[in-house]
Each structure stands twice: as C-alpha cells, then as structure tokens.
C-alpha cells in the first residue's frame, strides 16, 4: 500500500510575502518577483505560476531576465549571483557566484549580451560571463572612474546601464550624486556629472543623448551629454513654487524614475515617491507625467518597485510604453497607459487571499460538479467595474488542464468576518464567491466598544470555524464572539428578517462535591483534578461592567429590521451564546451540522448545545458532565487511568479561541509546565462568577472597568511564534495550543506579549496581543471538559442495538466519546411541528488525548457518508419546487444486506486512533500515533477508491493509516511547525491533497498521493515557450554612420580572458548548481530520461570541444600573425647598421 503514497509540494497561491524585487521579460511576457525570504515567484498567463526558493533564504536584491533565453539572474543579500534555468517546469539553479570581499548593490544585463555588469558597495564595477559564471579580469575601480582631484568616496553604485547609442559606453551612477559615462574600450571616463543631492535612479532617453536622474530632495534632473557641467533641466514635480522666485521647496525622495519615449506622442516620465513633506498622511503614490498632464495614482500600500512595459526590447528604439507593473508591499497592480484615465487591469491571479488576514481554511476535493458554476454565477454579480478592457499583459508561458479534472473548492475564513470560496481545480486558484458574515449584525458605533458586551476589541466578527455540506449547500460559521450562523443557498434575492436564538451555556463549579484538598492520588485521572477546587473556590471577584453585572446578553446585536439578501448564501439563523452572571460566553471549539436531521450542534469548554434550525428551537444546552447521564464522570478512575499530562482539554485544531483558551493553561510563574498543575497559592478558580488570581485582580484594575479583556481576534496569517520544545518535542499540547490560538503568555507583567506582524516594525494592523481575563488553574480547566469534536451519523447508539438510528457522536478534551440519541419525527410532514428529542444514550468510549475526528465505515470497510438533504432553493418562484418534499439521502446499507450487520466507527484523538465494531462496541484496532507529540489535524479521506486516516503531527510528521486496520502506510517528517499559522490552517482532503498557509499571504498545496506526484509535471505550466525575438528597426543610413559605433562593439574581445586576464580567485567563488543535467530528472524518467541526459552530456562535451577548437584556431591565427610581423620586422631592419637605428 505504501506504493500509493508520496509527499511533494504542488503549487503555491497568493501574493509573494514581503516582496523586494521585480523583473519582466518583454518577449516571453513573464514576470518575476523576489522576496525577503529568498523566494522567487514567476507568473505568466493564468495557470502559469511557479515558486522557487534560494536555499540560503537570503533576501532577493535584484532580478534580471536573459530576455527570450529562458533564464533569470538573481542577486541575493548574501552577495551571491544565481543563474536560474527556466526551460524546465521546476526552475533550478545552473551556477552561483559568491562574492567574498564586496557587497553587491546593482546589476545590469544588456539585451542580447552575455556579460553582466555588477556594481558594489565600494563603488567598483565587475563583469561576469553569464554562460560560464566566471568573473572577468576587467574591473572599473571607483578611483579610476571619478576625477583624481575628488577627495571623497562617491558611495555605492546605484545604477548601471549601457548607452542606447553606443554599447561601448557604460553609465555608472554613484549614490552621492556623481554619474560617470565610462568608455569600455579606452578604459577611461568620457564625461562626469556632479549634483549636490543623492541619486536614487537613472534613466536614458532612447537616442542616448540625454539621461534623467531622480534625487533624494524630490527633484528630477535631465542631463545632456554635450553639456555635462550642469543639468539641462531641473524640476521638483511636487514642490511648491516659492513666491520670491526661489527654487521650489524640497520633497520626499523620488526612489525610481523611468523615461520612456513614444513615436506618436510626448514621452512618459513615471516615478515613485517625490511627494511634498507637508502631506504627511498622503498615501504612497506613482506619478505619471505625459506632456503637460501630471497624474498621481495613490496606492493602498507602500511601493516596493515598478516597471514600465514597452513594445520593444531594444533600448535604442522608441519605447512606446503600454503598461506599468507596480509591486506594492501587499498587492500587485498593472496600470494601462494606453488610456488617458489610466485604469488598472483586472488581476487574474489570487493575490488578495490576505485582503483580511486568514483565520481558518477548509479544502474540498471531488465535490459536486455543479457547485463551481453556481458559486461563480452568484459571485460574478458582485465584481467591481472600471477595469481596463485590454487583455492582461503578463501572458507568457503555456498551461493546459492536465489529467486531473475533478472539481476542488477551497474556503478561507477571515478576520473581518468574510468567507471566500475559491475554485481550486487543476492546481489553479480563482475566486468564486465572497460572503460577508458581519452583515447579519448591527454595526458597532464608535465609542461604544468599552460599554458593550463584546469579548474582543478588534475583529469581533473573525471566523473561527466553518462547516460546509456541499451536497445540501448548507454552510455554517462559528465566530470569535461566540456565535453560530447557518446559511442556506438560494439563486433568488430575498428581503427578510434574520431569525436569532440565544443560548446559555455555563458550567457551574459549585455543583461539584469535592474531597479534601490535601489528598493527591499518584495516578491522576478526572477525579484527581478535584482536590484543588475546594481550596480554590474562595472569594468571588466578579468582573462588573460599569457597575452592572452582565447577564443573558449576547456579545453582538443581530439586525432586527428586514434585510435585503442577494442571491448566494443567505442567513437562515443566528445562534449566540450569552453572558451568564458576569461571565463572558466561552468561544466555540467544535461545530457540526446535519442537513438531513435539520440540526446544528456546537460545543465549548462548558458544554454542548444542539439547535433545531428548521423549527428554530434550542433542543439541548447542557454542561459536559451532565451529558454522561447516570454515569458520574468523576467516578471514571477504572475506565481511564492515564497520566495527568494526557488530560488535554484543548480545542480542536481549527478553533480560534482567545477566551476559551484561558482554560488552556496556567502560566503562573510557579506552574508545572509538564503536567500543567498549578502550584501557585494565589490562584483562584474561574467558575460561574469571575474569580481571579491576586495578580490578575490587579491586572484587571489596571485595565480599567468595563474594558474587554481581549484585544484582537487571532489571525492564522500573522503568527510567527517559536514554540516551547523539550527533548521529547513540545512540552505539551496545552503549551502549543495556548500559542496556537494566539493568546499571549502573560506571567504577572502585561507588557510581555508576543506580537507578530508583516515586518519587524509593522504597525498595529496585524499585531496580535491579548491579555486574559483571568488566570485559571489547569486543575480547574481539566474539570471543565471541552467539547472538541462532533459528528452526526446513522449509527447504533447503544451496545447490541439491532437497528440504526440518528446519533450525534461527541468527543471531549479528556478523550471521552459520548453518543447522543436523536429521536426525529417519523415522517417529513411532522418534521416542522413535532419536537426532536435529544438524549444521552449512556454509551461512553475512551481514548488517550483530546478527540479530533470521527468516521463511519460499512462492514466492507467503505466510507459511509453522513445523511444529507438534497439541495432545493428555499426562495424558488416555482410552485413545484416549494411544495416538493425534502429529499434525503441516507447512505444506509442496501436492503439486500442484513440491517443488523456490523459497522466500523473510526475515532482519532491527538494521541491515538481506534476502530470500534458496532453495535458490539468492541475495540478491534488501536494504534498509538505519537507518544512525545500530538496531532493537530486528522481527517478520514478517500484515495485510489479506498479510505485512509491522514494525520498531521505537531512535530511536523505527516502520516497515513489504513482503515479499518490502522496499519501505518506513510510517515514523513515533512514540515516542522515553526509557527502557529501552519498548525491552525493545515487540512487534508480526498484524492491525496492537503494545504496550509505557508505565509500570511500564501496558500501552499501539497499532495501525499504517488499518482499525483507522478502526474505533476503534466499539470504544471511551462514558463518558457519558443518565441521569435522581434527584429530591430532599420536604422537610417545617416544614423548608422553618425549614431556611434555601438553595433560593432565586441564585448568578448574586451572582457574575455585573452584580453582582460583572470580575476582574483579570492574575489568570488563559483558554486555549480543542480539545474544542468539534474534538471532533466524532473522532465523524464527511465530510458527516455537516460537518453536525454546522455544527449545533454554529449552536447555539452561537443560544445566544450567546439570551444577548444575555436581557441586552438585562434591561437594558431595569432601565432601566424606574430610570425608574419616578426618576418616583416626582420626584413625592414636586415641591412641597417647599428648607428642607423
């Protein structure tokens, strides 16, 4: 079976995180973006999207395409140049060149040249042969370039470019304001210009007679080669003109300028920055000057880099720009220059995944095929208008659908309450539909935040959990403010009121009778958690809000007036947990919906609620302890004698829980981190009232009355937290979960918090810090048994039942599995009138660790899907549709089978998996998945027409187990969980696929299927396609005669080893890459691959032999020439006497 499994990354979607560099190939029409983490993303037409990574992880400083050659040069912050081969679907590095003594600041590769100019921090310019990646002996030293009389260093090289008029002239810009035009043949400066402001960039006019510089004072200077003593023209585009005739006041630096000429109109001057200092609040902008018109395009984020796209790759022709690509810190924008209002192009790439930080994800492969067109049709109606009507200009590469054709949908939940549905079929990603869950609530008025019942100050609508039934199209969301919204799908607009219910779900500590506090059993189980309770339940410090105790009020207000709901998902019911006796509702930790039964169930650390969303009634609201019925959970010692550190009443991997996670740990300075027992004498319990430790009482006072204790709903996107790790792995699931759900570790000092952000110095926008309303001992926490998993299914509720019946399986943080019986009305006609009964069955099963997932298999081991209702439009105008009865698909065994035949129930916790036979409840198989770590995610998935259990462990391992036998089939150490984002967003789906958020802006998809790994090459896009290089325009006779001698400039002769000699070996070292023959491995396998590799090797050998022949012929020719000259010299002086010389 292990032949079916292999792990590999498939594709990365989203905006490149922390971008630093940009490049464009005008012939191939592909774009490359480099990042601060050493990643490169290469984009072409939709579907052509490639991710590659420098092994060093050093930031990318600059990118340069070898235009129409299928190669790319990257310069990294570790002063290394890399040559990437793009002629394969997975680009690889051919060579690297590491500079040892100099720091790279700027690179320039002229069109159709194989010599790369490299400027350094010391002001020197080196030249590298792109083919061999060997440094030429030709160096332009800074002290030779500037005048001898100059006493100061000119600073680093900030610009290099060859003259469009003469390739033998190189323009070198130095930071301090010096520009030198260097004659490469005569090895001297042709001209030097000086300006008293620092230079940021330089741009040529295409005729090569003028160039423009941008400066740190917001000025642009235009220089004429004929009069280099002073600028031909100086402007400060955004500077205010002074009344007394003085020069305009200086502005912010112009970081980059581009000077592009047009055949039929005035030239374009495009620059970033340069705004006036008095407009401190103005957003980053790009200015386009065209003739006398100046247009300022304001951006939402800082500009990292921009490039003007032109019709020609030749620098000495009219450029005719048609678009500007603007790379922002968090977005990619392309502006259409061909229309006077400069509209932007509609971006076909999914670069807005992070529009609001992602808080949770779900992935559905092989879902019903009609869903994608239906979601797209309702989503298309909300698209923005005003985009350019031209085709997206980055259209290079080739992509076809490949063999994989099943529909896939990814759903992302966000911090602002929005939900995005994405079409993820065939390793692409395209937005289908966006749902805003916050629209069901009244908007919070400014200034009210401190006096309301909100439990989070910012992002109160953050999506915490999602449950989707693709067949019935019912969608359910749990939010950070302790609410659940049920949505139904309709193709028709409707005006209606939103139904809402309020649920009290509170756990009463006082009801527990506890033994004496001094007795601590040696093997703690649930009963061992009690001794401290009596000791802890001393005085009550109830948190009051402006003198009033909050009771029976929800955190948010649902809209009471009729609401217009457009086609798509429409809110059917909002369920809110309410404050109880001044205690805020605890956040929801598990969620399940059954469209067939018309029920929704959700739980938290206090208990479980079951709601009938058809009749809009609460069926059950019960503390976890009461769910056991007659069996008291605190008399469970014989049933579950396990070590204390396995009591992890944690949340499921998806929950996003600042409040309920106050029950996840005790972080008192004296707490024992291994077993979580709190030894601090000052701690008091958190029960129905709010009881605080002495330190937290002073903290609450410091916070001020009525101030909500939580600051921000945690975003999965913004967590970069180092985890506490011991020799065995993580200290505990508790320590992990505490960070997993974004709660800062406050000891007794509120200032020590963990914040993470886009950048080290990022503003508050994405920094997350949370104080906690109370310090709760883990002893109390473990007596509060969290509901961690829920599952509706047709099952045998009790031992040796003879018939299947509707059930709700409930998993808890203490590893307990409870089965609740659901008594539904016998037929559809009575469903809306007769009550549904929910009752504990008395069945209790046990596992080690918090329960994560359930599934049901038939006697043959095939997966039985939960029953569902076939979708029908609730607002249909068709009378037949309205009166049509509910159509249920039950997935029960067929009539030919004996109904009494057994089933398998699969239960997986964070530590182990068990398979039970039903109805006998015998444990048939058990597998201890991990001893030293714990699972973050477990899903029962289908692959190759069979079923398996896929697990992701906190130590980074991905595992699959066969079902029902639980045999390990795959165990790969794939990805160490270095930050919480991965832990919170990792999810598996059918057909061997999975995903997680690899950065705050990117989704990484991977496969654990051998078949998909094998077919991946066919599914990926081609970055390089054969395209003819456009011919250069015919230059007129006079221009050819007087326009310089640039066309016959021989760089090989000048920079080659024969003339320039070898560079010092200590200056740079060549590192061979894996992209040569190794690059063939991905393209072909077996005999074909071997033949291809042999052919490449022969071609390389032939090429080297050819070069050797050429060198030999060259040496013979030079020897003959030398012999001839020597002979002529001898004849000339043969008959002369010594005194005639």
Short mmCIF file of N, CA, C and O in Angstrom, two decimals, residues 279-356:
data_model
loop_
_atom_site.label_atom_id
_atom_site.label_comp_id
_atom_site.label_asym_id
_atom_site.label_seq_id
_atom_site.Cartn_x
_atom_site.Cartn_y
_atom_site.Cartn_z
N UNK A 279 2.33 66.90 3.30
CA UNK A 279 1.18 66.00 3.19
C UNK A 279 1.57 64.67 3.84
O UNK A 279 1.75 63.66 3.17
N UNK A 280 1.66 64.71 5.16
CA UNK A 280 2.18 63.54 5.88
C UNK A 280 1.26 62.34 5.76
O UNK A 280 1.69 61.21 5.79
N UNK A 281 -0.04 62.60 5.64
CA UNK A 281 -1.00 61.49 5.63
C UNK A 281 -1.24 60.93 4.24
O UNK A 281 -2.01 60.00 4.08
N UNK A 282 -0.63 61.53 3.22
CA UNK A 282 -0.91 61.04 1.88
C UNK A 282 -0.36 59.65 1.67
O UNK A 282 0.69 59.30 2.18
N UNK A 283 -1.09 58.89 0.89
CA UNK A 283 -0.70 57.50 0.67
C UNK A 283 0.45 57.43 -0.34
O UNK A 283 0.68 58.36 -1.10
N UNK A 284 1.16 56.29 -0.37
CA UNK A 284 2.23 56.12 -1.36
C UNK A 284 1.66 56.31 -2.76
O UNK A 284 0.52 55.92 -3.03
N UNK A 285 2.45 56.92 -3.65
CA UNK A 285 1.88 57.23 -4.96
C UNK A 285 2.87 57.01 -6.09
O UNK A 285 4.08 57.05 -5.90
N UNK A 286 2.29 56.79 -7.27
CA UNK A 286 3.04 56.71 -8.52
C UNK A 286 2.59 57.89 -9.37
O UNK A 286 1.39 58.10 -9.54
N UNK A 287 3.54 58.67 -9.86
CA UNK A 287 3.21 59.85 -10.67
C UNK A 287 3.53 59.56 -12.13
O UNK A 287 4.61 59.04 -12.45
N UNK A 288 2.57 59.87 -13.01
CA UNK A 288 2.76 59.69 -14.46
C UNK A 288 2.71 61.08 -15.10
O UNK A 288 1.67 61.76 -15.04
N UNK A 289 3.83 61.51 -15.68
CA UNK A 289 3.89 62.80 -16.40
C UNK A 289 3.90 62.51 -17.89
O UNK A 289 4.79 61.81 -18.38
N UNK A 290 2.89 63.02 -18.59
CA UNK A 290 2.79 62.79 -20.03
C UNK A 290 2.47 64.12 -20.67
O UNK A 290 1.35 64.61 -20.56
N UNK A 291 3.47 64.71 -21.31
CA UNK A 291 3.28 66.08 -21.82
C UNK A 291 3.12 67.01 -20.63
O UNK A 291 3.90 66.99 -19.68
N UNK A 292 2.06 67.82 -20.65
CA UNK A 292 1.83 68.74 -19.55
C UNK A 292 0.93 68.14 -18.47
O UNK A 292 0.73 68.74 -17.42
N UNK A 293 0.38 66.96 -18.73
CA UNK A 293 -0.53 66.33 -17.76
C UNK A 293 0.27 65.57 -16.72
O UNK A 293 1.20 64.83 -17.05
N UNK A 294 -0.08 65.81 -15.45
CA UNK A 294 0.54 65.06 -14.35
C UNK A 294 -0.57 64.31 -13.62
O UNK A 294 -1.53 64.91 -13.14
N UNK A 295 -0.45 62.99 -13.55
CA UNK A 295 -1.45 62.16 -12.86
C UNK A 295 -0.78 61.48 -11.68
O UNK A 295 0.28 60.87 -11.83
N UNK A 296 -1.40 61.60 -10.51
CA UNK A 296 -0.88 60.94 -9.31
C UNK A 296 -1.81 59.79 -8.96
O UNK A 296 -3.00 60.00 -8.72
N UNK A 297 -1.27 58.57 -8.98
CA UNK A 297 -2.05 57.38 -8.63
C UNK A 297 -1.70 56.99 -7.19
O UNK A 297 -0.56 56.61 -6.91
N UNK A 298 -2.68 57.14 -6.29
CA UNK A 298 -2.44 56.79 -4.89
C UNK A 298 -2.62 55.29 -4.68
O UNK A 298 -3.55 54.69 -5.21
N UNK A 299 -1.73 54.71 -3.90
CA UNK A 299 -1.74 53.26 -3.67
C UNK A 299 -2.16 52.96 -2.23
O UNK A 299 -1.99 53.79 -1.34
N UNK A 300 -2.67 51.74 -2.03
CA UNK A 300 -3.09 51.34 -0.69
C UNK A 300 -1.92 50.92 0.19
O UNK A 300 -2.06 50.87 1.41
N UNK A 301 -0.81 50.57 -0.43
CA UNK A 301 0.34 50.08 0.33
C UNK A 301 1.62 50.70 -0.23
O UNK A 301 1.62 51.19 -1.36
N UNK A 302 2.71 50.70 0.54
CA UNK A 302 3.97 51.25 0.04
C UNK A 302 4.43 50.56 -1.25
O UNK A 302 4.22 49.36 -1.43
N UNK A 303 5.05 51.36 -2.14
CA UNK A 303 5.55 50.83 -3.43
C UNK A 303 6.93 50.21 -3.20
O UNK A 303 7.83 50.86 -2.68
N UNK A 304 7.08 48.96 -3.59
CA UNK A 304 8.37 48.28 -3.47
C UNK A 304 9.20 48.53 -4.73
O UNK A 304 10.39 48.84 -4.67
N UNK A 305 8.55 48.43 -5.90
CA UNK A 305 9.25 48.54 -7.19
C UNK A 305 8.19 48.72 -8.28
O UNK A 305 7.03 48.34 -8.10
N UNK A 306 8.57 49.35 -9.39
CA UNK A 306 7.66 49.35 -10.53
C UNK A 306 8.47 49.20 -11.81
O UNK A 306 9.68 49.47 -11.84
N UNK A 307 7.81 48.74 -12.87
CA UNK A 307 8.45 48.54 -14.18
C UNK A 307 7.50 49.01 -15.25
O UNK A 307 6.30 48.75 -15.18
N UNK A 308 8.03 49.68 -16.26
CA UNK A 308 7.21 50.08 -17.41
C UNK A 308 7.35 49.02 -18.49
O UNK A 308 8.47 48.65 -18.85
N UNK A 309 6.21 48.53 -18.98
CA UNK A 309 6.23 47.52 -20.04
C UNK A 309 6.18 48.21 -21.39
O UNK A 309 5.30 49.05 -21.64
N UNK A 310 7.14 47.88 -22.26
CA UNK A 310 7.27 48.56 -23.55
C UNK A 310 7.14 47.55 -24.70
O UNK A 310 7.36 46.35 -24.51
N UNK A 311 6.84 48.07 -25.88
CA UNK A 311 6.62 47.22 -27.05
C UNK A 311 7.91 46.57 -27.54
O UNK A 311 7.88 45.53 -28.17
N UNK A 312 9.04 47.19 -27.28
CA UNK A 312 10.30 46.69 -27.86
C UNK A 312 11.30 46.34 -26.77
O UNK A 312 11.36 47.01 -25.75
N UNK A 313 12.11 45.29 -26.99
CA UNK A 313 13.18 45.01 -26.03
C UNK A 313 14.45 45.81 -26.32
O UNK A 313 15.38 45.78 -25.52
N UNK A 314 14.48 46.50 -27.46
CA UNK A 314 15.70 47.23 -27.85
C UNK A 314 15.71 48.61 -27.18
O UNK A 314 14.77 49.38 -27.35
N UNK A 315 16.79 48.95 -26.45
CA UNK A 315 16.80 50.23 -25.73
C UNK A 315 16.98 51.45 -26.64
O UNK A 315 16.73 52.57 -26.23
N UNK A 316 17.40 51.23 -27.91
CA UNK A 316 17.70 52.37 -28.80
C UNK A 316 16.56 52.65 -29.77
O UNK A 316 16.75 53.32 -30.78
N UNK A 317 15.36 52.12 -29.49
CA UNK A 317 14.18 52.40 -30.32
C UNK A 317 13.15 53.15 -29.49
O UNK A 317 13.23 53.15 -28.25
N UNK A 318 12.18 53.77 -30.16
CA UNK A 318 11.07 54.37 -29.43
C UNK A 318 10.45 53.29 -28.55
O UNK A 318 10.14 52.19 -29.02
N UNK A 319 10.27 53.61 -27.28
CA UNK A 319 9.87 52.58 -26.32
C UNK A 319 8.38 52.25 -26.38
O UNK A 319 7.98 51.13 -26.15
N UNK A 320 7.54 53.25 -26.65
CA UNK A 320 6.08 53.04 -26.72
C UNK A 320 5.55 52.23 -25.54
O UNK A 320 5.10 51.08 -25.71
N UNK A 321 5.58 52.79 -24.33
CA UNK A 321 5.11 52.03 -23.16
C UNK A 321 3.60 51.81 -23.22
O UNK A 321 2.86 52.67 -23.71
N UNK A 322 3.15 50.65 -22.76
CA UNK A 322 1.71 50.36 -22.78
C UNK A 322 1.15 50.03 -21.40
O UNK A 322 -0.07 50.00 -21.21
N UNK A 323 2.01 49.77 -20.42
CA UNK A 323 1.51 49.45 -19.08
C UNK A 323 2.61 49.66 -18.05
O UNK A 323 3.80 49.69 -18.40
N UNK A 324 2.21 49.83 -16.79
CA UNK A 324 3.17 49.90 -15.68
C UNK A 324 2.78 48.83 -14.66
O UNK A 324 1.63 48.80 -14.19
N UNK A 325 3.75 47.96 -14.33
CA UNK A 325 3.53 46.98 -13.26
C UNK A 325 4.03 47.60 -11.97
O UNK A 325 5.19 48.01 -11.88
N UNK A 326 3.14 47.70 -10.98
CA UNK A 326 3.52 48.30 -9.69
C UNK A 326 3.45 47.20 -8.63
O UNK A 326 2.39 46.63 -8.37
N UNK A 327 4.60 46.92 -8.03
CA UNK A 327 4.68 45.93 -6.96
C UNK A 327 4.58 46.67 -5.63
O UNK A 327 5.45 47.47 -5.29
N UNK A 328 3.50 46.41 -4.92
CA UNK A 328 3.30 47.02 -3.60
C UNK A 328 3.67 46.01 -2.52
O UNK A 328 3.87 44.84 -2.80
N UNK A 329 3.75 46.48 -1.28
CA UNK A 329 4.10 45.56 -0.19
C UNK A 329 3.09 44.41 -0.08
O UNK A 329 3.44 43.32 0.34
N UNK A 330 1.82 44.69 -0.40
CA UNK A 330 0.80 43.66 -0.21
C UNK A 330 -0.10 43.49 -1.43
O UNK A 330 -1.20 42.95 -1.31
N UNK A 331 0.33 43.95 -2.60
CA UNK A 331 -0.53 43.84 -3.78
C UNK A 331 0.31 43.99 -5.05
O UNK A 331 1.43 44.48 -5.01
N UNK A 332 -0.26 43.55 -6.16
CA UNK A 332 0.36 43.70 -7.48
C UNK A 332 -0.66 44.37 -8.38
O UNK A 332 -1.77 43.87 -8.55
N UNK A 333 -0.28 45.53 -8.95
CA UNK A 333 -1.21 46.32 -9.76
C UNK A 333 -0.57 46.56 -11.13
O UNK A 333 0.64 46.81 -11.22
N UNK A 334 -1.37 46.48 -12.19
CA UNK A 334 -0.89 46.82 -13.53
C UNK A 334 -1.77 47.94 -14.08
O UNK A 334 -2.99 47.80 -14.14
N UNK A 335 -1.13 49.05 -14.44
CA UNK A 335 -1.84 50.25 -14.92
C UNK A 335 -1.77 50.30 -16.44
O UNK A 335 -0.70 50.11 -17.03
N UNK A 336 -2.90 50.56 -17.07
CA UNK A 336 -2.98 50.67 -18.53
C UNK A 336 -2.59 52.09 -18.94
O UNK A 336 -3.27 53.06 -18.59
N UNK A 337 -1.48 52.23 -19.67
CA UNK A 337 -1.01 53.57 -20.09
C UNK A 337 -1.64 54.02 -21.41
O UNK A 337 -1.46 55.16 -21.83
N UNK A 338 -2.36 53.11 -22.08
CA UNK A 338 -2.87 53.46 -23.41
C UNK A 338 -4.17 54.26 -23.32
O UNK A 338 -4.64 54.78 -24.32
N UNK A 339 -4.77 54.34 -22.13
CA UNK A 339 -5.99 55.13 -21.96
C UNK A 339 -5.69 56.32 -21.05
O UNK A 339 -4.93 56.19 -20.09
N UNK A 340 -6.30 57.45 -21.37
CA UNK A 340 -5.93 58.70 -20.70
C UNK A 340 -6.27 58.70 -19.21
O UNK A 340 -5.64 59.40 -18.43
N UNK A 341 -7.27 57.90 -18.78
CA UNK A 341 -7.60 57.87 -17.35
C UNK A 341 -6.82 56.81 -16.57
O UNK A 341 -7.05 56.61 -15.38
N UNK A 342 -5.90 56.14 -17.24
CA UNK A 342 -5.00 55.15 -16.64
C UNK A 342 -5.75 54.14 -15.75
O UNK A 342 -5.48 54.04 -14.54
N UNK A 343 -6.69 53.36 -16.32
CA UNK A 343 -7.37 52.35 -15.50
C UNK A 343 -6.42 51.21 -15.17
O UNK A 343 -5.39 51.05 -15.84
N UNK A 344 -6.74 50.42 -14.16
CA UNK A 344 -5.90 49.25 -13.86
C UNK A 344 -6.51 48.02 -14.52
O UNK A 344 -7.70 47.97 -14.81
N UNK A 345 -5.67 47.03 -14.78
CA UNK A 345 -6.14 45.76 -15.34
C UNK A 345 -6.74 44.92 -14.21
O UNK A 345 -6.28 44.99 -13.07
N UNK A 346 -7.73 44.11 -14.54
CA UNK A 346 -8.26 43.17 -13.56
C UNK A 346 -7.26 42.04 -13.39
O UNK A 346 -6.86 41.41 -14.37
N UNK A 347 -6.84 41.82 -12.15
CA UNK A 347 -5.76 40.86 -11.89
C UNK A 347 -6.31 39.43 -11.89
O UNK A 347 -7.20 39.11 -11.10
N UNK A 348 -5.81 38.56 -12.76
CA UNK A 348 -6.33 37.19 -12.81
C UNK A 348 -5.72 36.28 -11.74
O UNK A 348 -6.17 35.15 -11.57
N UNK A 349 -4.69 36.76 -11.03
CA UNK A 349 -4.05 35.91 -10.02
C UNK A 349 -4.74 36.12 -8.67
O UNK A 349 -5.22 37.20 -8.37
N UNK A 350 -4.73 35.10 -7.81
CA UNK A 350 -5.36 35.25 -6.49
C UNK A 350 -4.41 35.94 -5.51
O UNK A 350 -3.92 35.34 -4.56
N UNK A 351 -4.15 37.23 -5.74
CA UNK A 351 -3.21 37.95 -4.87
C UNK A 351 -3.90 38.60 -3.69
O UNK A 351 -3.26 39.28 -2.90
N UNK A 352 -5.23 38.39 -3.55
CA UNK A 352 -5.95 39.06 -2.47
C UNK A 352 -6.44 38.06 -1.42
O UNK A 352 -7.39 38.34 -0.70
N UNK A 353 -5.77 36.92 -1.30
CA UNK A 353 -6.14 35.96 -0.26
C UNK A 353 -6.10 36.64 1.11
O UNK A 353 -6.94 36.42 1.97
N UNK A 354 -5.11 37.52 1.29
CA UNK A 354 -4.85 38.16 2.58
C UNK A 354 -5.54 39.51 2.73
O UNK A 354 -5.19 40.28 3.62
N UNK A 355 -6.51 39.81 1.86
CA UNK A 355 -7.21 41.11 1.92
C UNK A 355 -7.61 41.41 3.36
O UNK A 355 -7.48 42.52 3.85
N UNK A 356 -8.14 40.40 4.05
CA UNK A 356 -8.25 40.41 5.50
C UNK A 356 -7.53 39.15 5.97
O UNK A 356 -7.62 38.12 5.31
#
